[in-house]
Amino acid sequence: MLRIENLKKFFPVKGGFFGRHIGKVHAVDDVSFSVGEGETLGLVGESGCGKSTLARTILRLYEPSSGKIFFQNEELTGLSSGEMRKKRREMQMIFQDPVASLNPRMTVGSILEEPFIVHKVKNKDEIAALLPQLLQRVGLSEDALTRYPHEFSGGQRQRICIARALALNPKFIVCDEPVSALDVSIRSQILNLLVELRNDYKLAYLFISHDLAVIEHISDRVAVMYLGKIVELSENAELFARPAHPYTKALMLSIPRAEFEEGSKRLENAAKLISGDVPSPFRPPSGCHFHPRCPLATDFCKKEAPDLRKIGPVDHPHWVACHYA
């Protein structure tokens, strides 16, 4: 369904009196992976590691600095804005904040009409017949059409965003932390809805989150991202059973547990695995980007950046970017 090859996205940094170019932020740095039809690829990492920038670059909301993006074997990086608009009927996005992503001046009916109007795929009568069905599919009643976003709860707003993403029958949806802004009691409902929609419509998801429990629940495969790079990629069960990269292991240990004593020990162990703050993407470390925080780092790690290499059994593909994993 989707394949990206050596994708990079750099943002220029200007400074000085004349606003000269003084460097660049390495937001996405040489990322490659694929997503199969009907598959959910979970993308996890700390805040600021480049997850959302990667998602927006894949949809060309940001233009890539280099690399290739293939959707259903068609390269997107060379398409014009008009050609890309047509492809966006099949590629949609659910944003993190449902409040910011819904226009407060528009009714829900107007919000859901907009995709059809922009892409000119239905007439007014057909749109009027489809909107109640869209709302029903995401668990909302027809009377929501005449109301405004501020009249709904956070979970209901996110259901409206999901309905908007489904409007044009897409095949691939980017879910950019769709439950992180919601109450814990509502998260499971939205996650279950996304799973139902995936199964019913054979959707492929790129599901972004910093919550490993959510990633474990919904993903078929998991990619771990650190400072603009993918450091580990594996099937869901394989990754959670046998994490190979030191960064992934630290993330696993940081998952909260109900038992206080056990949770405290896990956090202590995580702190032993990694220390310090995430380096600046403006001046990323040489060699392996993780080496300033890694307990396994050697002088070789400081000089040579590791490539993703295959480890583990043949029947469970497991890729890791670490010299000593």
PDB file of C-alpha atoms in Angstrom:
ATOM      1  CA  MET A   1       0.000   0.000   0.000  1.00  0.00           C
ATOM      2  CA  LEU A   2       2.713   2.485   1.039  1.00  0.00           C
ATOM      3  CA  ARG A   3       6.480   2.378   0.649  1.00  0.00           C
ATOM      4  CA  ILE A   4       8.933   5.119   1.544  1.00  0.00           C
ATOM      5  CA  GLU A   5      12.621   4.994   0.655  1.00  0.00           C
ATOM      6  CA  ASN A   6      15.382   7.079   2.275  1.00  0.00           C
ATOM      7  CA  LEU A   7      12.951   9.872   3.130  1.00  0.00           C
ATOM      8  CA  LYS A   8      14.438  13.062   4.565  1.00  0.00           C
ATOM      9  CA  LYS A   9      12.876  16.305   5.753  1.00  0.00           C
ATOM     10  CA  PHE A  10      15.117  19.165   6.826  1.00  0.00           C
ATOM     11  CA  PHE A  11      13.931  22.598   7.936  1.00  0.00           C
ATOM     12  CA  PRO A  12      16.285  25.528   7.211  1.00  0.00           C
ATOM     13  CA  VAL A  13      17.421  27.680  10.136  1.00  0.00           C
ATOM     14  CA  LYS A  14      18.228  31.339   9.534  1.00  0.00           C
ATOM     15  CA  GLY A  15      20.013  33.774  11.814  1.00  0.00           C
ATOM     16  CA  GLY A  16      22.037  36.935  12.010  1.00  0.00           C
ATOM     17  CA  PHE A  17      21.169  40.440  10.903  1.00  0.00           C
ATOM     18  CA  PHE A  18      20.663  39.460   7.259  1.00  0.00           C
ATOM     19  CA  GLY A  19      18.744  36.244   8.011  1.00  0.00           C
ATOM     20  CA  ARG A  20      21.359  34.044   6.394  1.00  0.00           C
ATOM     21  CA  HIS A  21      21.063  30.265   6.296  1.00  0.00           C
ATOM     22  CA  ILE A  22      23.051  28.942   9.265  1.00  0.00           C
ATOM     23  CA  GLY A  23      21.976  25.304   9.374  1.00  0.00           C
ATOM     24  CA  LYS A  24      19.055  22.910   9.238  1.00  0.00           C
ATOM     25  CA  VAL A  25      16.890  20.855  11.575  1.00  0.00           C
ATOM     26  CA  HIS A  26      17.121  17.138  10.764  1.00  0.00           C
ATOM     27  CA  ALA A  27      13.463  16.331  11.494  1.00  0.00           C
ATOM     28  CA  VAL A  28      13.314  13.139   9.382  1.00  0.00           C
ATOM     29  CA  ASP A  29      16.673  11.622   8.493  1.00  0.00           C
ATOM     30  CA  ASP A  30      16.848   8.744   5.970  1.00  0.00           C
ATOM     31  CA  VAL A  31      13.722   6.749   6.896  1.00  0.00           C
ATOM     32  CA  SER A  32      12.537   3.673   4.972  1.00  0.00           C
ATOM     33  CA  PHE A  33       9.618   1.305   5.633  1.00  0.00           C
ATOM     34  CA  SER A  34       6.424  -0.042   4.074  1.00  0.00           C
ATOM     35  CA  VAL A  35       2.797  -0.549   5.102  1.00  0.00           C
ATOM     36  CA  GLY A  36       0.791  -3.420   3.626  1.00  0.00           C
ATOM     37  CA  GLU A  37      -2.875  -3.457   2.646  1.00  0.00           C
ATOM     38  CA  GLY A  38      -5.079  -3.710   5.748  1.00  0.00           C
ATOM     39  CA  GLU A  39      -2.016  -3.452   8.020  1.00  0.00           C
ATOM     40  CA  THR A  40      -1.432  -1.153  10.975  1.00  0.00           C
ATOM     41  CA  LEU A  41       2.136   0.021  11.433  1.00  0.00           C
ATOM     42  CA  GLY A  42       2.677   1.595  14.835  1.00  0.00           C
ATOM     43  CA  LEU A  43       5.228   4.430  15.035  1.00  0.00           C
ATOM     44  CA  VAL A  44       6.464   5.156  18.544  1.00  0.00           C
ATOM     45  CA  GLY A  45       9.042   7.455  20.089  1.00  0.00           C
ATOM     46  CA  GLU A  46       9.555  10.372  22.450  1.00  0.00           C
ATOM     47  CA  SER A  47       7.967  13.746  21.785  1.00  0.00           C
ATOM     48  CA  GLY A  48      10.032  15.697  19.262  1.00  0.00           C
ATOM     49  CA  CYS A  49      11.587  12.674  17.556  1.00  0.00           C
ATOM     50  CA  GLY A  50       9.960  13.490  14.184  1.00  0.00           C
ATOM     51  CA  LYS A  51       6.894  11.228  14.121  1.00  0.00           C
ATOM     52  CA  SER A  52       4.348  13.875  13.114  1.00  0.00           C
ATOM     53  CA  THR A  53       6.749  15.494  10.654  1.00  0.00           C
ATOM     54  CA  LEU A  54       7.258  12.092   9.005  1.00  0.00           C
ATOM     55  CA  ALA A  55       3.489  11.609   8.722  1.00  0.00           C
ATOM     56  CA  ARG A  56       2.914  15.034   7.178  1.00  0.00           C
ATOM     57  CA  THR A  57       5.809  14.520   4.776  1.00  0.00           C
ATOM     58  CA  ILE A  58       4.370  11.187   3.606  1.00  0.00           C
ATOM     59  CA  LEU A  59       1.118  12.988   2.708  1.00  0.00           C
ATOM     60  CA  ARG A  60       3.158  15.867   1.230  1.00  0.00           C
ATOM     61  CA  LEU A  61       1.702  18.399   3.619  1.00  0.00           C
ATOM     62  CA  TYR A  62       5.430  19.041   3.975  1.00  0.00           C
ATOM     63  CA  GLU A  63       7.516  18.660   0.837  1.00  0.00           C
ATOM     64  CA  PRO A  64      10.299  16.081   1.371  1.00  0.00           C
ATOM     65  CA  SER A  65      13.914  17.246   1.173  1.00  0.00           C
ATOM     66  CA  SER A  66      14.878  13.985  -0.548  1.00  0.00           C
ATOM     67  CA  GLY A  67      13.788  10.376  -0.850  1.00  0.00           C
ATOM     68  CA  LYS A  68      10.842   8.645  -2.491  1.00  0.00           C
ATOM     69  CA  ILE A  69       7.232   7.977  -1.479  1.00  0.00           C
ATOM     70  CA  PHE A  70       5.260   5.247  -3.265  1.00  0.00           C
ATOM     71  CA  PHE A  71       1.516   4.749  -2.816  1.00  0.00           C
ATOM     72  CA  GLN A  72       0.096   1.676  -4.557  1.00  0.00           C
ATOM     73  CA  ASN A  73       3.327   1.539  -6.594  1.00  0.00           C
ATOM     74  CA  GLU A  74       2.913   5.123  -7.838  1.00  0.00           C
ATOM     75  CA  GLU A  75       5.595   7.606  -6.834  1.00  0.00           C
ATOM     76  CA  LEU A  76       4.115  10.667  -5.133  1.00  0.00           C
ATOM     77  CA  THR A  77       7.207  12.841  -4.914  1.00  0.00           C
ATOM     78  CA  GLY A  78       7.003  13.863  -8.575  1.00  0.00           C
ATOM     79  CA  LEU A  79       3.292  14.656  -8.690  1.00  0.00           C
ATOM     80  CA  SER A  80       1.988  18.189  -9.200  1.00  0.00           C
ATOM     81  CA  SER A  81      -0.292  19.778  -6.589  1.00  0.00           C
ATOM     82  CA  GLY A  82      -3.366  18.968  -8.716  1.00  0.00           C
ATOM     83  CA  GLU A  83      -2.352  15.325  -9.157  1.00  0.00           C
ATOM     84  CA  MET A  84      -1.554  15.052  -5.456  1.00  0.00           C
ATOM     85  CA  ARG A  85      -4.984  16.400  -4.553  1.00  0.00           C
ATOM     86  CA  LYS A  86      -6.579  13.492  -6.435  1.00  0.00           C
ATOM     87  CA  LYS A  87      -4.408  11.005  -4.541  1.00  0.00           C
ATOM     88  CA  ARG A  88      -5.505  12.517  -1.234  1.00  0.00           C
ATOM     89  CA  ARG A  89      -8.953  11.014  -1.739  1.00  0.00           C
ATOM     90  CA  GLU A  90      -7.280   7.720  -0.871  1.00  0.00           C
ATOM     91  CA  MET A  91      -4.907   9.086   1.793  1.00  0.00           C
ATOM     92  CA  GLN A  92      -6.373  10.815   4.833  1.00  0.00           C
ATOM     93  CA  MET A  93      -5.225  11.953   8.266  1.00  0.00           C
ATOM     94  CA  ILE A  94      -6.724  12.054  11.754  1.00  0.00           C
ATOM     95  CA  PHE A  95      -4.997  14.785  13.751  1.00  0.00           C
ATOM     96  CA  GLN A  96      -4.012  14.725  17.404  1.00  0.00           C
ATOM     97  CA  ASP A  97      -6.133  17.625  18.655  1.00  0.00           C
ATOM     98  CA  PRO A  98      -9.799  17.377  17.607  1.00  0.00           C
ATOM     99  CA  VAL A  99     -10.452  20.934  18.853  1.00  0.00           C
ATOM    100  CA  ALA A 100      -7.787  22.517  16.642  1.00  0.00           C
ATOM    101  CA  SER A 101      -8.612  20.390  13.596  1.00  0.00           C
ATOM    102  CA  LEU A 102     -12.328  21.355  13.457  1.00  0.00           C
ATOM    103  CA  ASN A 103     -13.424  24.809  12.313  1.00  0.00           C
ATOM    104  CA  PRO A 104     -15.442  26.319  15.216  1.00  0.00           C
ATOM    105  CA  ARG A 105     -17.451  28.483  12.792  1.00  0.00           C
ATOM    106  CA  MET A 106     -18.769  25.525  10.788  1.00  0.00           C
ATOM    107  CA  THR A 107     -21.498  23.075  11.720  1.00  0.00           C
ATOM    108  CA  VAL A 108     -20.678  19.378  11.708  1.00  0.00           C
ATOM    109  CA  GLY A 109     -22.723  19.022   8.519  1.00  0.00           C
ATOM    110  CA  SER A 110     -20.611  21.669   6.765  1.00  0.00           C
ATOM    111  CA  ILE A 111     -17.391  20.067   8.018  1.00  0.00           C
ATOM    112  CA  LEU A 112     -18.383  16.662   6.625  1.00  0.00           C
ATOM    113  CA  GLU A 113     -19.602  18.173   3.335  1.00  0.00           C
ATOM    114  CA  GLU A 114     -16.277  19.858   2.677  1.00  0.00           C
ATOM    115  CA  PRO A 115     -14.320  16.808   1.387  1.00  0.00           C
ATOM    116  CA  PHE A 116     -17.038  16.081  -1.186  1.00  0.00           C
ATOM    117  CA  ILE A 117     -17.165  19.722  -2.317  1.00  0.00           C
ATOM    118  CA  VAL A 118     -13.372  20.109  -2.568  1.00  0.00           C
ATOM    119  CA  HIS A 119     -12.959  16.909  -4.588  1.00  0.00           C
ATOM    120  CA  LYS A 120     -16.237  17.307  -6.548  1.00  0.00           C
ATOM    121  CA  VAL A 121     -17.251  13.659  -6.219  1.00  0.00           C
ATOM    122  CA  LYS A 122     -20.949  13.914  -5.171  1.00  0.00           C
ATOM    123  CA  ASN A 123     -23.928  16.169  -5.848  1.00  0.00           C
ATOM    124  CA  LYS A 124     -25.914  17.846  -3.054  1.00  0.00           C
ATOM    125  CA  ASP A 125     -28.582  15.141  -2.817  1.00  0.00           C
ATOM    126  CA  GLU A 126     -26.007  12.365  -2.609  1.00  0.00           C
ATOM    127  CA  ILE A 127     -24.048  14.247   0.050  1.00  0.00           C
ATOM    128  CA  ALA A 128     -27.199  14.842   2.116  1.00  0.00           C
ATOM    129  CA  ALA A 129     -27.945  11.111   2.032  1.00  0.00           C
ATOM    130  CA  LEU A 130     -24.385  10.105   2.966  1.00  0.00           C
ATOM    131  CA  LEU A 131     -23.801  12.383   5.970  1.00  0.00           C
ATOM    132  CA  PRO A 132     -26.206  10.635   8.404  1.00  0.00           C
ATOM    133  CA  GLN A 133     -24.637   7.295   7.440  1.00  0.00           C
ATOM    134  CA  LEU A 134     -21.157   8.640   8.173  1.00  0.00           C
ATOM    135  CA  LEU A 135     -22.183   9.860  11.615  1.00  0.00           C
ATOM    136  CA  GLN A 136     -23.955   6.607  12.415  1.00  0.00           C
ATOM    137  CA  ARG A 137     -20.857   4.629  11.443  1.00  0.00           C
ATOM    138  CA  VAL A 138     -18.759   6.463  14.033  1.00  0.00           C
ATOM    139  CA  GLY A 139     -21.397   6.287  16.770  1.00  0.00           C
ATOM    140  CA  LEU A 140     -23.071   9.712  16.500  1.00  0.00           C
ATOM    141  CA  SER A 141     -26.708  10.607  15.821  1.00  0.00           C
ATOM    142  CA  GLU A 142     -28.034  12.553  12.848  1.00  0.00           C
ATOM    143  CA  ASP A 143     -28.936  15.615  14.944  1.00  0.00           C
ATOM    144  CA  ALA A 144     -25.180  16.325  15.265  1.00  0.00           C
ATOM    145  CA  LEU A 145     -25.228  17.726  11.713  1.00  0.00           C
ATOM    146  CA  THR A 146     -26.713  21.056  12.792  1.00  0.00           C
ATOM    147  CA  ARG A 147     -24.508  21.530  15.857  1.00  0.00           C
ATOM    148  CA  TYR A 148     -21.079  23.136  16.258  1.00  0.00           C
ATOM    149  CA  PRO A 149     -17.848  21.461  17.471  1.00  0.00           C
ATOM    150  CA  HIS A 150     -17.858  23.267  20.854  1.00  0.00           C
ATOM    151  CA  GLU A 151     -21.129  21.501  21.718  1.00  0.00           C
ATOM    152  CA  PHE A 152     -19.434  18.097  21.808  1.00  0.00           C
ATOM    153  CA  SER A 153     -17.079  16.310  24.191  1.00  0.00           C
ATOM    154  CA  GLY A 154     -13.487  15.500  23.241  1.00  0.00           C
ATOM    155  CA  GLY A 155     -14.325  11.917  22.300  1.00  0.00           C
ATOM    156  CA  GLN A 156     -17.278  13.021  20.173  1.00  0.00           C
ATOM    157  CA  ARG A 157     -15.113  15.592  18.370  1.00  0.00           C
ATOM    158  CA  GLN A 158     -12.601  12.898  17.525  1.00  0.00           C
ATOM    159  CA  ARG A 159     -15.436  10.750  16.139  1.00  0.00           C
ATOM    160  CA  ILE A 160     -16.351  13.681  13.876  1.00  0.00           C
ATOM    161  CA  CYS A 161     -12.721  13.850  12.699  1.00  0.00           C
ATOM    162  CA  ILE A 162     -12.796  10.113  11.979  1.00  0.00           C
ATOM    163  CA  ALA A 163     -16.042  10.521  10.016  1.00  0.00           C
ATOM    164  CA  ARG A 164     -14.439  13.291   7.955  1.00  0.00           C
ATOM    165  CA  ALA A 165     -11.423  11.078   7.223  1.00  0.00           C
ATOM    166  CA  LEU A 166     -13.732   8.254   6.078  1.00  0.00           C
ATOM    167  CA  ALA A 167     -15.887  10.451   3.830  1.00  0.00           C
ATOM    168  CA  LEU A 168     -14.055   9.746   0.554  1.00  0.00           C
ATOM    169  CA  ASN A 169     -13.501   6.001   1.209  1.00  0.00           C
ATOM    170  CA  PRO A 170      -9.716   6.191   1.650  1.00  0.00           C
ATOM    171  CA  LYS A 171      -7.416   3.176   1.636  1.00  0.00           C
ATOM    172  CA  PHE A 172      -4.718   4.595   3.909  1.00  0.00           C
ATOM    173  CA  ILE A 173      -5.124   6.751   7.017  1.00  0.00           C
ATOM    174  CA  VAL A 174      -2.451   8.408   9.137  1.00  0.00           C
ATOM    175  CA  CYS A 175      -3.560   8.465  12.777  1.00  0.00           C
ATOM    176  CA  ASP A 176      -1.406  11.108  14.465  1.00  0.00           C
ATOM    177  CA  GLU A 177      -1.806  10.373  18.190  1.00  0.00           C
ATOM    178  CA  PRO A 178      -5.617  10.274  17.845  1.00  0.00           C
ATOM    179  CA  VAL A 179      -6.257   9.328  21.493  1.00  0.00           C
ATOM    180  CA  SER A 180      -3.520  11.225  23.374  1.00  0.00           C
ATOM    181  CA  ALA A 181      -5.757  14.281  23.986  1.00  0.00           C
ATOM    182  CA  LEU A 182      -8.655  12.158  25.310  1.00  0.00           C
ATOM    183  CA  ASP A 183      -9.605  10.919  28.767  1.00  0.00           C
ATOM    184  CA  VAL A 184      -8.422   7.397  29.565  1.00  0.00           C
ATOM    185  CA  SER A 185     -12.029   6.166  29.755  1.00  0.00           C
ATOM    186  CA  ILE A 186     -12.673   7.331  26.179  1.00  0.00           C
ATOM    187  CA  ARG A 187      -9.446   6.074  24.615  1.00  0.00           C
ATOM    188  CA  SER A 188     -10.507   2.430  24.468  1.00  0.00           C
ATOM    189  CA  GLN A 189     -13.764   3.355  22.720  1.00  0.00           C
ATOM    190  CA  ILE A 190     -11.951   5.314  19.987  1.00  0.00           C
ATOM    191  CA  LEU A 191      -9.318   2.588  19.589  1.00  0.00           C
ATOM    192  CA  ASN A 192     -11.998  -0.101  19.253  1.00  0.00           C
ATOM    193  CA  LEU A 193     -13.798   2.052  16.677  1.00  0.00           C
ATOM    194  CA  LEU A 194     -10.580   2.397  14.643  1.00  0.00           C
ATOM    195  CA  VAL A 195     -10.056  -1.373  14.762  1.00  0.00           C
ATOM    196  CA  GLU A 196     -13.635  -1.989  13.581  1.00  0.00           C
ATOM    197  CA  LEU A 197     -13.241   0.461  10.698  1.00  0.00           C
ATOM    198  CA  ARG A 198      -9.929  -1.098   9.686  1.00  0.00           C
ATOM    199  CA  ASN A 199     -11.493  -4.560   9.542  1.00  0.00           C
ATOM    200  CA  ASP A 200     -14.691  -3.430   7.795  1.00  0.00           C
ATOM    201  CA  TYR A 201     -13.075  -1.251   5.124  1.00  0.00           C
ATOM    202  CA  LYS A 202      -9.686  -3.016   4.779  1.00  0.00           C
ATOM    203  CA  LEU A 203      -7.896   0.186   5.786  1.00  0.00           C
ATOM    204  CA  ALA A 204      -4.154   0.541   6.243  1.00  0.00           C
ATOM    205  CA  TYR A 205      -3.037   2.715   9.177  1.00  0.00           C
ATOM    206  CA  LEU A 206       0.154   4.486  10.113  1.00  0.00           C
ATOM    207  CA  PHE A 207      -0.623   4.843  13.824  1.00  0.00           C
ATOM    208  CA  ILE A 208       1.554   7.333  15.695  1.00  0.00           C
ATOM    209  CA  SER A 209       1.765   7.376  19.472  1.00  0.00           C
ATOM    210  CA  HIS A 210       4.201   7.777  22.349  1.00  0.00           C
ATOM    211  CA  ASP A 211       2.085   5.334  24.402  1.00  0.00           C
ATOM    212  CA  LEU A 212       3.446   1.810  24.019  1.00  0.00           C
ATOM    213  CA  ALA A 213       0.323   0.241  25.555  1.00  0.00           C
ATOM    214  CA  VAL A 214      -1.800   1.786  22.783  1.00  0.00           C
ATOM    215  CA  ILE A 215       0.727   0.718  20.129  1.00  0.00           C
ATOM    216  CA  GLU A 216       0.740  -2.852  21.443  1.00  0.00           C
ATOM    217  CA  HIS A 217      -3.062  -2.996  21.346  1.00  0.00           C
ATOM    218  CA  ILE A 218      -3.636  -1.804  17.779  1.00  0.00           C
ATOM    219  CA  SER A 219      -0.487  -2.476  15.706  1.00  0.00           C
ATOM    220  CA  ASP A 220       0.547  -5.409  13.522  1.00  0.00           C
ATOM    221  CA  ARG A 221       4.139  -4.161  13.260  1.00  0.00           C
ATOM    222  CA  VAL A 222       5.975  -1.490  15.236  1.00  0.00           C
ATOM    223  CA  ALA A 223       8.660   1.002  14.210  1.00  0.00           C
ATOM    224  CA  VAL A 224      10.624   2.809  16.925  1.00  0.00           C
ATOM    225  CA  MET A 225      11.858   6.298  16.036  1.00  0.00           C
ATOM    226  CA  TYR A 226      14.621   8.318  17.671  1.00  0.00           C
ATOM    227  CA  LEU A 227      15.847  11.745  16.563  1.00  0.00           C
ATOM    228  CA  GLY A 228      14.536  11.432  13.022  1.00  0.00           C
ATOM    229  CA  LYS A 229      15.652   7.833  12.416  1.00  0.00           C
ATOM    230  CA  ILE A 230      14.026   4.401  12.670  1.00  0.00           C
ATOM    231  CA  VAL A 231      16.095   2.422  15.181  1.00  0.00           C
ATOM    232  CA  GLU A 232      13.998  -0.760  15.364  1.00  0.00           C
ATOM    233  CA  LEU A 233      11.256  -2.379  13.266  1.00  0.00           C
ATOM    234  CA  SER A 234       9.522  -5.661  13.975  1.00  0.00           C
ATOM    235  CA  GLU A 235       6.279  -7.552  14.304  1.00  0.00           C
ATOM    236  CA  ASN A 236       4.271  -6.473  17.338  1.00  0.00           C
ATOM    237  CA  ALA A 237       4.651  -9.651  19.421  1.00  0.00           C
ATOM    238  CA  GLU A 238       8.333 -10.030  18.531  1.00  0.00           C
ATOM    239  CA  LEU A 239       9.201  -6.459  19.510  1.00  0.00           C
ATOM    240  CA  PHE A 240       7.435  -6.573  22.870  1.00  0.00           C
ATOM    241  CA  ALA A 241       8.830 -10.013  23.687  1.00  0.00           C
ATOM    242  CA  ARG A 242      12.416  -9.358  22.572  1.00  0.00           C
ATOM    243  CA  PRO A 243      13.276  -5.646  22.196  1.00  0.00           C
ATOM    244  CA  ALA A 244      16.803  -5.385  20.797  1.00  0.00           C
ATOM    245  CA  HIS A 245      17.756  -1.696  20.738  1.00  0.00           C
ATOM    246  CA  PRO A 246      18.759  -0.082  24.082  1.00  0.00           C
ATOM    247  CA  TYR A 247      16.348   2.792  23.414  1.00  0.00           C
ATOM    248  CA  THR A 248      13.440   0.390  22.838  1.00  0.00           C
ATOM    249  CA  LYS A 249      14.294  -1.483  26.028  1.00  0.00           C
ATOM    250  CA  ALA A 250      14.226   1.772  28.007  1.00  0.00           C
ATOM    251  CA  LEU A 251      10.833   2.666  26.512  1.00  0.00           C
ATOM    252  CA  MET A 252       9.493  -0.750  27.517  1.00  0.00           C
ATOM    253  CA  LEU A 253      10.695  -0.324  31.079  1.00  0.00           C
ATOM    254  CA  SER A 254       9.012   3.067  31.331  1.00  0.00           C
ATOM    255  CA  ILE A 255       5.502   1.641  30.741  1.00  0.00           C
ATOM    256  CA  PRO A 256       3.502   2.330  33.955  1.00  0.00           C
ATOM    257  CA  ARG A 257       2.346  -0.661  35.982  1.00  0.00           C
ATOM    258  CA  ALA A 258      -0.347  -0.932  38.662  1.00  0.00           C
ATOM    259  CA  GLU A 259       2.045  -2.282  41.298  1.00  0.00           C
ATOM    260  CA  PHE A 260       3.879   0.680  42.823  1.00  0.00           C
ATOM    261  CA  GLU A 261       7.030  -1.159  43.904  1.00  0.00           C
ATOM    262  CA  GLU A 262       7.422  -2.986  40.593  1.00  0.00           C
ATOM    263  CA  GLY A 263       6.769   0.241  38.684  1.00  0.00           C
ATOM    264  CA  SER A 264       9.396   2.101  40.713  1.00  0.00           C
ATOM    265  CA  LYS A 265      12.014  -0.554  39.994  1.00  0.00           C
ATOM    266  CA  ARG A 266      11.178  -0.500  36.304  1.00  0.00           C
ATOM    267  CA  LEU A 267      11.633   3.273  36.165  1.00  0.00           C
ATOM    268  CA  GLU A 268      14.952   2.978  37.984  1.00  0.00           C
ATOM    269  CA  ASN A 269      16.107   0.370  35.465  1.00  0.00           C
ATOM    270  CA  ALA A 270      14.977   2.576  32.585  1.00  0.00           C
ATOM    271  CA  ALA A 271      16.956   5.490  34.043  1.00  0.00           C
ATOM    272  CA  LYS A 272      20.048   3.268  34.157  1.00  0.00           C
ATOM    273  CA  LEU A 273      19.652   2.368  30.484  1.00  0.00           C
ATOM    274  CA  ILE A 274      19.416   5.947  29.198  1.00  0.00           C
ATOM    275  CA  SER A 275      20.449   9.257  30.729  1.00  0.00           C
ATOM    276  CA  GLY A 276      20.362  12.885  29.732  1.00  0.00           C
ATOM    277  CA  ASP A 277      18.073  14.686  27.311  1.00  0.00           C
ATOM    278  CA  VAL A 278      17.359  14.128  23.638  1.00  0.00           C
ATOM    279  CA  PRO A 279      20.038  15.950  21.590  1.00  0.00           C
ATOM    280  CA  SER A 280      18.980  18.819  19.367  1.00  0.00           C
ATOM    281  CA  PRO A 281      17.961  17.834  15.808  1.00  0.00           C
ATOM    282  CA  PHE A 282      19.669  21.065  14.716  1.00  0.00           C
ATOM    283  CA  ARG A 283      23.032  19.533  15.613  1.00  0.00           C
ATOM    284  CA  PRO A 284      22.495  15.764  15.856  1.00  0.00           C
ATOM    285  CA  PRO A 285      25.386  13.688  17.250  1.00  0.00           C
ATOM    286  CA  SER A 286      27.873  12.121  14.853  1.00  0.00           C
ATOM    287  CA  GLY A 287      27.675   8.401  14.161  1.00  0.00           C
ATOM    288  CA  CYS A 288      24.799   6.751  16.003  1.00  0.00           C
ATOM    289  CA  HIS A 289      22.404   9.475  17.136  1.00  0.00           C
ATOM    290  CA  PHE A 290      21.714   7.553  20.351  1.00  0.00           C
ATOM    291  CA  HIS A 291      25.336   7.156  21.478  1.00  0.00           C
ATOM    292  CA  PRO A 292      25.378  10.105  23.995  1.00  0.00           C
ATOM    293  CA  ARG A 293      22.668   8.336  26.033  1.00  0.00           C
ATOM    294  CA  CYS A 294      23.511   4.688  25.345  1.00  0.00           C
ATOM    295  CA  PRO A 295      25.133   2.381  27.945  1.00  0.00           C
ATOM    296  CA  LEU A 296      26.613   0.205  25.168  1.00  0.00           C
ATOM    297  CA  ALA A 297      28.224   3.064  23.206  1.00  0.00           C
ATOM    298  CA  THR A 298      31.874   2.841  22.160  1.00  0.00           C
ATOM    299  CA  ASP A 299      34.172   5.091  20.148  1.00  0.00           C
ATOM    300  CA  PHE A 300      33.070   3.184  17.038  1.00  0.00           C
ATOM    301  CA  CYS A 301      29.437   4.237  17.684  1.00  0.00           C
ATOM    302  CA  LYS A 302      30.523   7.881  17.740  1.00  0.00           C
ATOM    303  CA  LYS A 303      32.075   7.572  14.283  1.00  0.00           C
ATOM    304  CA  GLU A 304      29.911   5.093  12.370  1.00  0.00           C
ATOM    305  CA  ALA A 305      26.109   5.333  12.063  1.00  0.00           C
ATOM    306  CA  PRO A 306      24.512   1.856  12.148  1.00  0.00           C
ATOM    307  CA  ASP A 307      22.196   0.733   9.350  1.00  0.00           C
ATOM    308  CA  LEU A 308      19.012  -1.229   9.969  1.00  0.00           C
ATOM    309  CA  ARG A 309      20.100  -4.864   9.914  1.00  0.00           C
ATOM    310  CA  LYS A 310      18.106  -8.056  10.232  1.00  0.00           C
ATOM    311  CA  ILE A 311      18.424 -10.122  13.396  1.00  0.00           C
ATOM    312  CA  GLY A 312      16.522 -13.001  14.960  1.00  0.00           C
ATOM    313  CA  PRO A 313      14.650 -15.907  13.334  1.00  0.00           C
ATOM    314  CA  VAL A 314      13.810 -15.882   9.624  1.00  0.00           C
ATOM    315  CA  ASP A 315      10.067 -16.341  10.211  1.00  0.00           C
ATOM    316  CA  HIS A 316       9.895 -13.200  12.401  1.00  0.00           C
ATOM    317  CA  PRO A 317      11.654 -10.315  10.565  1.00  0.00           C
ATOM    318  CA  HIS A 318      13.290  -8.046  13.123  1.00  0.00           C
ATOM    319  CA  TRP A 319      15.370  -5.036  12.105  1.00  0.00           C
ATOM    320  CA  VAL A 320      17.544  -2.965  14.420  1.00  0.00           C
ATOM    321  CA  ALA A 321      19.986  -0.068  13.950  1.00  0.00           C
ATOM    322  CA  CYS A 322      22.598  -0.885  16.578  1.00  0.00           C
ATOM    323  CA  HIS A 323      26.156  -2.212  16.223  1.00  0.00           C
ATOM    324  CA  TYR A 324      25.872  -4.335  19.366  1.00  0.00           C
ATOM    325  CA  ALA A 325      22.220  -5.503  19.424  1.00  0.00           C
TER     326      ALA A 325
END
